[in-house]
Short mmCIF file of C-alpha atoms in Angstrom, two decimals:
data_model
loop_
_atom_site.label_atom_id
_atom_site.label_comp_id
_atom_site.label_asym_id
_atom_site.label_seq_id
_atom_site.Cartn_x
_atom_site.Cartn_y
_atom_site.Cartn_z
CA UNK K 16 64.92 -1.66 -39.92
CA UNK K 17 64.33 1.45 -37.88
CA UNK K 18 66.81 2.34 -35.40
CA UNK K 19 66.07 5.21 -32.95
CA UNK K 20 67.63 6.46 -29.99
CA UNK K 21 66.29 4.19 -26.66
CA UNK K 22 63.31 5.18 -24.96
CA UNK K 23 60.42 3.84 -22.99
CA UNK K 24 57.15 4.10 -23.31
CA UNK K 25 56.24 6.44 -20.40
CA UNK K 26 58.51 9.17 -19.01
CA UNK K 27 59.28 7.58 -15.53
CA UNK K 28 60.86 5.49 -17.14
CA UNK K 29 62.85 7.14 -18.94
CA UNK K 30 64.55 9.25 -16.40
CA UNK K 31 68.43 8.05 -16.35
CA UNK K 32 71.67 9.64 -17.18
CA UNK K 33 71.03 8.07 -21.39
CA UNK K 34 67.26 9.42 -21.04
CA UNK K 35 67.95 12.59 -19.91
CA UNK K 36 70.54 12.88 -22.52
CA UNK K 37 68.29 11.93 -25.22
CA UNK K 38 65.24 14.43 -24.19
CA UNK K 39 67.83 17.43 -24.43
CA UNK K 40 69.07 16.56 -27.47
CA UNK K 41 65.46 15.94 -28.86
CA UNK K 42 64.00 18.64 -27.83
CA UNK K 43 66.83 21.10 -29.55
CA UNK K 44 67.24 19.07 -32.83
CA UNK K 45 64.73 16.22 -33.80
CA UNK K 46 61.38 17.53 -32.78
CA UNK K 47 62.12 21.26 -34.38
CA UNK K 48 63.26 19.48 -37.50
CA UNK K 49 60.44 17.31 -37.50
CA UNK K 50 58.16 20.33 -37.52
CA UNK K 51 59.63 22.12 -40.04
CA UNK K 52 59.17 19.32 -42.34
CA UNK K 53 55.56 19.19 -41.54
CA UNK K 54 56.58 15.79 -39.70
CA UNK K 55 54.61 14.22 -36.67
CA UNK K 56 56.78 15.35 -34.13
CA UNK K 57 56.53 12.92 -31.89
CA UNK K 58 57.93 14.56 -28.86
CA UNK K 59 60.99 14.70 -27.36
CA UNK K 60 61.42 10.44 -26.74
CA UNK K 61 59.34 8.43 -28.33
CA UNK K 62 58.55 4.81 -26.95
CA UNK K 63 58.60 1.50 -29.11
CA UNK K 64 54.52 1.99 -29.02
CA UNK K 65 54.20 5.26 -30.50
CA UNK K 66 56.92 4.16 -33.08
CA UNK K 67 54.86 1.27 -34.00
CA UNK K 68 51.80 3.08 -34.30
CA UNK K 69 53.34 5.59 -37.02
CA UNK K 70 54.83 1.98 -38.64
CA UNK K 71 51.64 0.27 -39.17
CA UNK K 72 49.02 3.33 -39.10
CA UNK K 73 50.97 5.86 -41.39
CA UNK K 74 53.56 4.05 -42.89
CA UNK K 75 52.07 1.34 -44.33
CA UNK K 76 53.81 -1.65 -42.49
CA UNK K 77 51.76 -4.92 -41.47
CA UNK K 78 54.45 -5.79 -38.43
CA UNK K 79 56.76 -3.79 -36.47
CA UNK K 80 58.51 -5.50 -33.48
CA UNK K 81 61.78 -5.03 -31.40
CA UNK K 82 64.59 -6.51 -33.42
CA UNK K 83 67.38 -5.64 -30.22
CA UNK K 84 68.34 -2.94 -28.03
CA UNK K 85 70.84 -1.55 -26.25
CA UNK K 86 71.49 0.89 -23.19
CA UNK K 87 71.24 3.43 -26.47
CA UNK K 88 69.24 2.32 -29.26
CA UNK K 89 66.63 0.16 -30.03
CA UNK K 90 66.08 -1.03 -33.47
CA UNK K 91 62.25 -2.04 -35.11
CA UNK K 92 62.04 -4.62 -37.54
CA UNK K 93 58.89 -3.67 -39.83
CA UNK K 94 57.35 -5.57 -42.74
CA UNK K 95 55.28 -5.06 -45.30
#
């Protein structure tokens, strides 16, 4: 189970009081961190597609799909 902070796939649709929100605070904390540990980075909100892609391209999953969401979070189921 993955669970990362909500976000759509492109940035029109992301821009809401939560989205907004969520690209401030991953712009100062998860994408410098991410960096530093040589990580993808995967900008400052990334969308269920770009999650799956790392889940089944680099991290050696078969499946990833939406488990739930909420106005918040949405959480990837991945298998082997």
């Amino acid at each position: 189970m993955v669970v990362e902070p909500f976000a759509n796939d492109r940035l029109e649709n992301n821009l809401n009081p939560v989205g907004r929100v969520y690209y401030g605070a991953s712009t100062m904390v998860c994408v410098p961190v991410s960096l530093a540990k040589k990580g993808p980075a995967l900008g400052a909100q990334a969308g269920e597609q770009r999650l799956r892609d790392i889940l089944t391209k680099d991290g050696g999953f078969t499946k990833a799909r939406r488990a739930t969401e909420t106005p918040f979070n949405m959480v990837l189921e991945a298998r082997p």
